[in-house]
Amino acid sequence: MPASSNVILYRYSPATLDRETLQYLLVGRQKLAESLLEEIDQASGSGTPRFFLLVGPRGIGKSHLLTLLYQRMHDDLAERIIPVKLAEEEYSIFRASDFFLRILEEMGIGIADVIALEEDRLVRDVAVDMLKGFASTEGKQIAIFVENLHEIFNQMDKREIQALRSIFQQTNTFSVVASAPSVFPGVSDHDEPFYNFFRIFHLLELKCAEVKELMKRVAQVSGNTAFIENFQDYEPTIEALFHLIGGNPRLVILLYETISRGGIDDAGKIFFEMTDEQTPYYQEVFQRLTGQRRLIFDTVLGAETPLTPKEIAERSRLDPATVNAQLRRLERDGYVISHPMGRRTSYEARERLLGLWRAMRRSPGRSRVFRFIEFLRDWYSPDERVAVLDMVCRELSGVAEGENQMVAIASYIATGKRNEALVAIENVEGPFADLDQLMQFVHLCLTLAGEELLDGNRTNGLRLIDIAYTQAGRLEPGLVKKVTVDFLKWIIGEGEIPAIKSAVDEIIRLRGTEFQRFLKPVADAVEIVETNDTKLYSTRMQPEEREIVAGIVQRITGSEELVPEL
């Protein structure tokens, strides 16, 4: 077990952590790390250099992986490899000569005499010869670790980039492991020197199980035993927010820190704190855009669904041709992604959290996100309906007939006497003085309603839903929503669309607009199954909604036929 470390430092500066801690916190990337390490080792023996580019968005773990590979090569492969790691931000590399001078510096080799040569080409050639000579004398290969390669290429003239590639091609001295947030023109355009030069590895987001494992490991490293002991209490919140933040390791650690500081009483508040911390970064994103591009991008971010160019033009009041041209630039530069569907193409933000951050800065968007978080929290929380029914059923023995109305109703339901249960429910006189008894009554009404709907008795089912929600008016709104989600999870699991649709429609009729918005994921899933139309994932939903809706669709149908690749 690694020694206790500062996880806040880890979020932004994994280089400050020791190798053991980095290895322990490497979740979901172990196989890739071993593969890259093995290939670099083989390259040192065969004299065939390797050139790797790790690609993934900010916080995905590129620095973590590069730092760990560097440390492992330094410790385990020092007999064959000289690992050299440049700084995460290199602001002084504008020429190929600058690049190789920095490598000499990192290796502790003096460069004053080389710089004194003044003529740049001579400086470059001498620096390269010094590195080749040193590697040859040692009988080793030099493995160079370069972060933010796109920034270095942006600083260099194309002729300098060509010179850099020529040196890499003409010598077997250097292997390179680099990183960038996306596949950028410097490596993807046909007319660029490094086109098709790097072998590219895309770092994907962690899966939900891996997110939980990473949080436990961070807690272990931080000495936070309370977090590990109470982890079951945190899981519904973690699973709910996973659909919003995804499996970005930096955001996962931020979520861990936020929960550790403030608990899990309010998942919406947790998410607000997380997005608010990203404000300086996202403000910089907008500052990099000017004029029409900023307006178009903000229009895309402000929509509740992906937008077509025509819709963007109408909302932004710009010329359609201008919108189409700017959208192509925004997509090329990694701000938006398109979803072509026949003659219709819709656009949304590439970075999920950026869209959510923008939504949280506006009142309507904030309400939408909070509502969705509330749904997710209830969806992933334990089903209280079953627990309540079990508790009532345990009371069956030893209670005289008629002594306890709830027990009598539960007894009728348990023994299949639905007509008797319906009569007993209709004869119950309210309001209830005891809120626990009221909760039992609502759960029993909805259980019987579900059984009636599933058996095709729509009239009885809707009548029971009406009774349940009439009584539920005395409960806290959050409790009513939790009861509703528990009920619908059960009905959805039975896979009967008519029953699900009837229940959802009746609940919305009784509870109004707030519940229509709250139950949108269920209503969307029902429509996808009814219409067999998977295009609705891209036309009706934001990225964070698709996965949960797809899960509901799969739960209804029992198959992945209507589940898209997310």
mmCIF file of C-alpha atoms in Angstrom, residues 45-207:
data_model
loop_
_atom_site.group_PDB
_atom_site.id
_atom_site.type_symbol
_atom_site.label_atom_id
_atom_site.label_comp_id
_atom_site.label_asym_id
_atom_site.label_seq_id
_atom_site.Cartn_x
_atom_site.Cartn_y
_atom_site.Cartn_z
ATOM 1 C CA GLY A 45 16.821 -3.978 -28.162
ATOM 2 C CA SER A 46 15.926 -4.037 -31.843
ATOM 3 C CA GLY A 47 17.060 -0.529 -32.684
ATOM 4 C CA THR A 48 13.623 0.251 -34.114
ATOM 5 C CA PRO A 49 12.238 3.380 -32.425
ATOM 6 C CA ARG A 50 8.590 3.730 -31.411
ATOM 7 C CA PHE A 51 6.476 6.871 -31.730
ATOM 8 C CA PHE A 52 3.292 6.903 -29.667
ATOM 9 C CA LEU A 53 0.666 9.610 -29.227
ATOM 10 C CA LEU A 54 -1.786 9.381 -26.326
ATOM 11 C CA VAL A 55 -4.980 11.283 -27.104
ATOM 12 C CA GLY A 56 -7.759 12.278 -24.731
ATOM 13 C CA PRO A 57 -9.481 15.329 -23.251
ATOM 14 C CA ARG A 58 -8.242 17.380 -20.326
ATOM 15 C CA GLY A 59 -8.121 15.311 -17.126
ATOM 16 C CA ILE A 60 -8.420 11.910 -18.819
ATOM 17 C CA GLY A 61 -5.117 10.699 -17.344
ATOM 18 C CA LYS A 62 -2.510 11.407 -20.029
ATOM 19 C CA SER A 63 -0.039 13.009 -17.611
ATOM 20 C CA HIS A 64 -0.582 10.222 -15.093
ATOM 21 C CA LEU A 65 0.211 7.517 -17.638
ATOM 22 C CA LEU A 66 3.211 9.341 -19.116
ATOM 23 C CA THR A 67 4.651 10.035 -15.672
ATOM 24 C CA LEU A 68 4.234 6.422 -14.586
ATOM 25 C CA LEU A 69 5.848 5.107 -17.784
ATOM 26 C CA TYR A 70 8.736 7.522 -17.304
ATOM 27 C CA GLN A 71 9.276 6.426 -13.699
ATOM 28 C CA ARG A 72 9.061 2.735 -14.532
ATOM 29 C CA MET A 73 11.586 3.097 -17.359
ATOM 30 C CA HIS A 74 13.850 5.071 -15.052
ATOM 31 C CA ASP A 75 13.673 2.367 -12.365
ATOM 32 C CA ASP A 76 13.333 -0.868 -14.344
ATOM 33 C CA LEU A 77 14.820 -0.300 -17.797
ATOM 34 C CA ALA A 78 17.758 1.989 -17.013
ATOM 35 C CA GLU A 79 20.197 -0.558 -18.440
ATOM 36 C CA ARG A 80 18.687 -0.163 -21.913
ATOM 37 C CA ILE A 81 16.816 3.150 -21.971
ATOM 38 C CA ILE A 82 17.486 6.764 -21.017
ATOM 39 C CA PRO A 83 14.050 8.241 -20.253
ATOM 40 C CA VAL A 84 13.752 12.013 -20.641
ATOM 41 C CA LYS A 85 10.575 13.860 -19.667
ATOM 42 C CA LEU A 86 10.004 17.410 -20.820
ATOM 43 C CA ALA A 87 7.893 19.805 -18.768
ATOM 44 C CA GLU A 88 4.113 19.667 -19.147
ATOM 45 C CA GLU A 89 4.248 23.205 -20.563
ATOM 46 C CA GLU A 90 7.191 23.994 -22.840
ATOM 47 C CA TYR A 91 6.948 27.658 -23.818
ATOM 48 C CA SER A 92 10.469 28.048 -25.253
ATOM 49 C CA ILE A 93 10.539 25.375 -27.957
ATOM 50 C CA PHE A 94 10.179 27.197 -31.287
ATOM 51 C CA ARG A 95 12.823 25.351 -33.312
ATOM 52 C CA ALA A 96 14.049 21.784 -33.651
ATOM 53 C CA SER A 97 17.283 22.966 -32.032
ATOM 54 C CA ASP A 98 15.307 24.149 -28.972
ATOM 55 C CA PHE A 99 13.757 20.685 -28.678
ATOM 56 C CA PHE A 100 17.076 18.840 -28.570
ATOM 57 C CA LEU A 101 18.720 21.446 -26.332
ATOM 58 C CA ARG A 102 15.912 20.862 -23.799
ATOM 59 C CA ILE A 103 16.623 17.134 -23.904
ATOM 60 C CA LEU A 104 20.290 17.784 -23.188
ATOM 61 C CA GLU A 105 19.283 20.009 -20.270
ATOM 62 C CA GLU A 106 16.986 17.353 -18.804
ATOM 63 C CA MET A 107 19.826 14.824 -19.078
ATOM 64 C CA GLY A 108 22.104 17.158 -17.132
ATOM 65 C CA ILE A 109 24.451 17.799 -20.057
ATOM 66 C CA GLY A 110 25.821 21.325 -20.369
ATOM 67 C CA ILE A 111 24.673 23.301 -23.399
ATOM 68 C CA ALA A 112 26.568 26.585 -23.048
ATOM 69 C CA ASP A 113 29.176 25.623 -25.654
ATOM 70 C CA VAL A 114 26.485 24.459 -28.062
ATOM 71 C CA ILE A 115 24.472 27.671 -27.772
ATOM 72 C CA ALA A 116 27.674 29.669 -28.349
ATOM 73 C CA LEU A 117 27.814 28.279 -31.891
ATOM 74 C CA GLU A 118 25.009 30.751 -32.723
ATOM 75 C CA GLU A 119 24.102 29.464 -36.223
ATOM 76 C CA ASP A 120 20.872 27.562 -35.594
ATOM 77 C CA ARG A 121 21.400 24.640 -37.956
ATOM 78 C CA LEU A 122 24.837 24.041 -36.480
ATOM 79 C CA VAL A 123 23.398 24.243 -32.956
ATOM 80 C CA ARG A 124 20.771 21.671 -33.900
ATOM 81 C CA ASP A 125 23.210 19.276 -35.570
ATOM 82 C CA VAL A 126 25.699 19.437 -32.705
ATOM 83 C CA ALA A 127 22.954 18.895 -30.114
ATOM 84 C CA VAL A 128 21.677 15.850 -31.991
ATOM 85 C CA ASP A 129 25.216 14.477 -32.427
ATOM 86 C CA MET A 130 25.860 14.891 -28.700
ATOM 87 C CA LEU A 131 22.705 12.945 -27.882
ATOM 88 C CA LYS A 132 23.503 10.221 -30.409
ATOM 89 C CA GLY A 133 27.049 9.953 -29.117
ATOM 90 C CA PHE A 134 25.952 9.746 -25.497
ATOM 91 C CA ALA A 135 23.352 7.070 -26.300
ATOM 92 C CA SER A 136 25.853 5.085 -28.370
ATOM 93 C CA THR A 137 28.493 5.203 -25.654
ATOM 94 C CA GLU A 138 25.964 4.009 -23.088
ATOM 95 C CA GLY A 139 24.512 1.431 -25.478
ATOM 96 C CA LYS A 140 21.025 2.774 -24.844
ATOM 97 C CA GLN A 141 18.101 4.400 -26.613
ATOM 98 C CA ILE A 142 16.620 7.739 -25.526
ATOM 99 C CA ALA A 143 12.865 7.693 -24.796
ATOM 100 C CA ILE A 144 11.426 11.216 -24.879
ATOM 101 C CA PHE A 145 8.170 12.010 -23.073
ATOM 102 C CA VAL A 146 6.402 15.068 -24.493
ATOM 103 C CA GLU A 147 3.106 16.427 -23.173
ATOM 104 C CA ASN A 148 0.855 18.776 -25.146
ATOM 105 C CA LEU A 149 2.571 18.041 -28.444
ATOM 106 C CA HIS A 150 -0.017 20.141 -30.272
ATOM 107 C CA GLU A 151 1.135 23.246 -28.394
ATOM 108 C CA ILE A 152 4.765 22.634 -29.303
ATOM 109 C CA PHE A 153 3.843 22.166 -32.965
ATOM 110 C CA ASN A 154 1.796 25.388 -32.839
ATOM 111 C CA GLN A 155 4.907 27.223 -31.659
ATOM 112 C CA MET A 156 7.118 25.813 -34.434
ATOM 113 C CA ASP A 157 7.403 26.804 -38.076
ATOM 114 C CA LYS A 158 6.531 24.035 -40.530
ATOM 115 C CA ARG A 159 10.165 23.858 -41.686
ATOM 116 C CA GLU A 160 11.265 23.242 -38.111
ATOM 117 C CA ILE A 161 8.665 20.506 -37.712
ATOM 118 C CA GLN A 162 9.949 18.923 -40.932
ATOM 119 C CA ALA A 163 13.499 19.068 -39.578
ATOM 120 C CA LEU A 164 12.342 17.353 -36.391
ATOM 121 C CA ARG A 165 10.723 14.528 -38.339
ATOM 122 C CA SER A 166 13.787 14.109 -40.557
ATOM 123 C CA ILE A 167 16.007 13.648 -37.516
ATOM 124 C CA PHE A 168 13.655 11.059 -36.026
ATOM 125 C CA GLN A 169 13.593 9.191 -39.351
ATOM 126 C CA GLN A 170 17.338 9.280 -39.926
ATOM 127 C CA THR A 171 18.401 7.972 -36.541
ATOM 128 C CA ASN A 172 17.384 5.033 -34.387
ATOM 129 C CA THR A 173 18.364 6.875 -31.205
ATOM 130 C CA PHE A 174 15.006 8.348 -30.178
ATOM 131 C CA SER A 175 11.628 6.915 -29.249
ATOM 132 C CA VAL A 176 8.839 9.361 -28.416
ATOM 133 C CA VAL A 177 5.774 9.038 -26.194
ATOM 134 C CA ALA A 178 3.672 12.175 -26.611
ATOM 135 C CA SER A 179 0.216 13.394 -25.637
ATOM 136 C CA ALA A 180 -2.438 15.778 -26.959
ATOM 137 C CA PRO A 181 -6.087 16.471 -26.101
ATOM 138 C CA SER A 182 -7.232 15.456 -29.587
ATOM 139 C CA VAL A 183 -5.953 14.306 -32.950
ATOM 140 C CA PHE A 184 -4.801 17.671 -34.278
ATOM 141 C CA PRO A 185 -3.995 18.816 -37.839
ATOM 142 C CA GLY A 186 -0.240 18.546 -37.221
ATOM 143 C CA VAL A 187 -0.556 14.753 -37.206
ATOM 144 C CA SER A 188 -3.744 14.218 -39.218
ATOM 145 C CA ASP A 189 -3.455 16.494 -42.279
ATOM 146 C CA HIS A 190 -1.928 14.873 -45.360
ATOM 147 C CA ASP A 191 0.398 17.789 -46.074
ATOM 148 C CA GLU A 192 1.858 17.974 -42.549
ATOM 149 C CA PRO A 193 5.342 16.517 -41.848
ATOM 150 C CA PHE A 194 4.108 14.241 -39.054
ATOM 151 C CA TYR A 195 1.107 12.891 -40.971
ATOM 152 C CA ASN A 196 0.696 9.167 -40.246
ATOM 153 C CA PHE A 197 3.878 9.217 -38.145
ATOM 154 C CA PHE A 198 2.581 8.455 -34.654
ATOM 155 C CA ARG A 199 0.748 5.380 -33.525
ATOM 156 C CA ILE A 200 -2.286 6.858 -31.789
ATOM 157 C CA PHE A 201 -3.884 5.540 -28.599
ATOM 158 C CA HIS A 202 -7.187 7.061 -27.463
ATOM 159 C CA LEU A 203 -7.625 7.152 -23.678
ATOM 160 C CA LEU A 204 -11.281 6.414 -22.977
ATOM 161 C CA GLU A 205 -13.310 7.436 -19.951
ATOM 162 C CA LEU A 206 -13.482 5.028 -17.031
ATOM 163 C CA LYS A 207 -16.530 2.820 -16.640
#
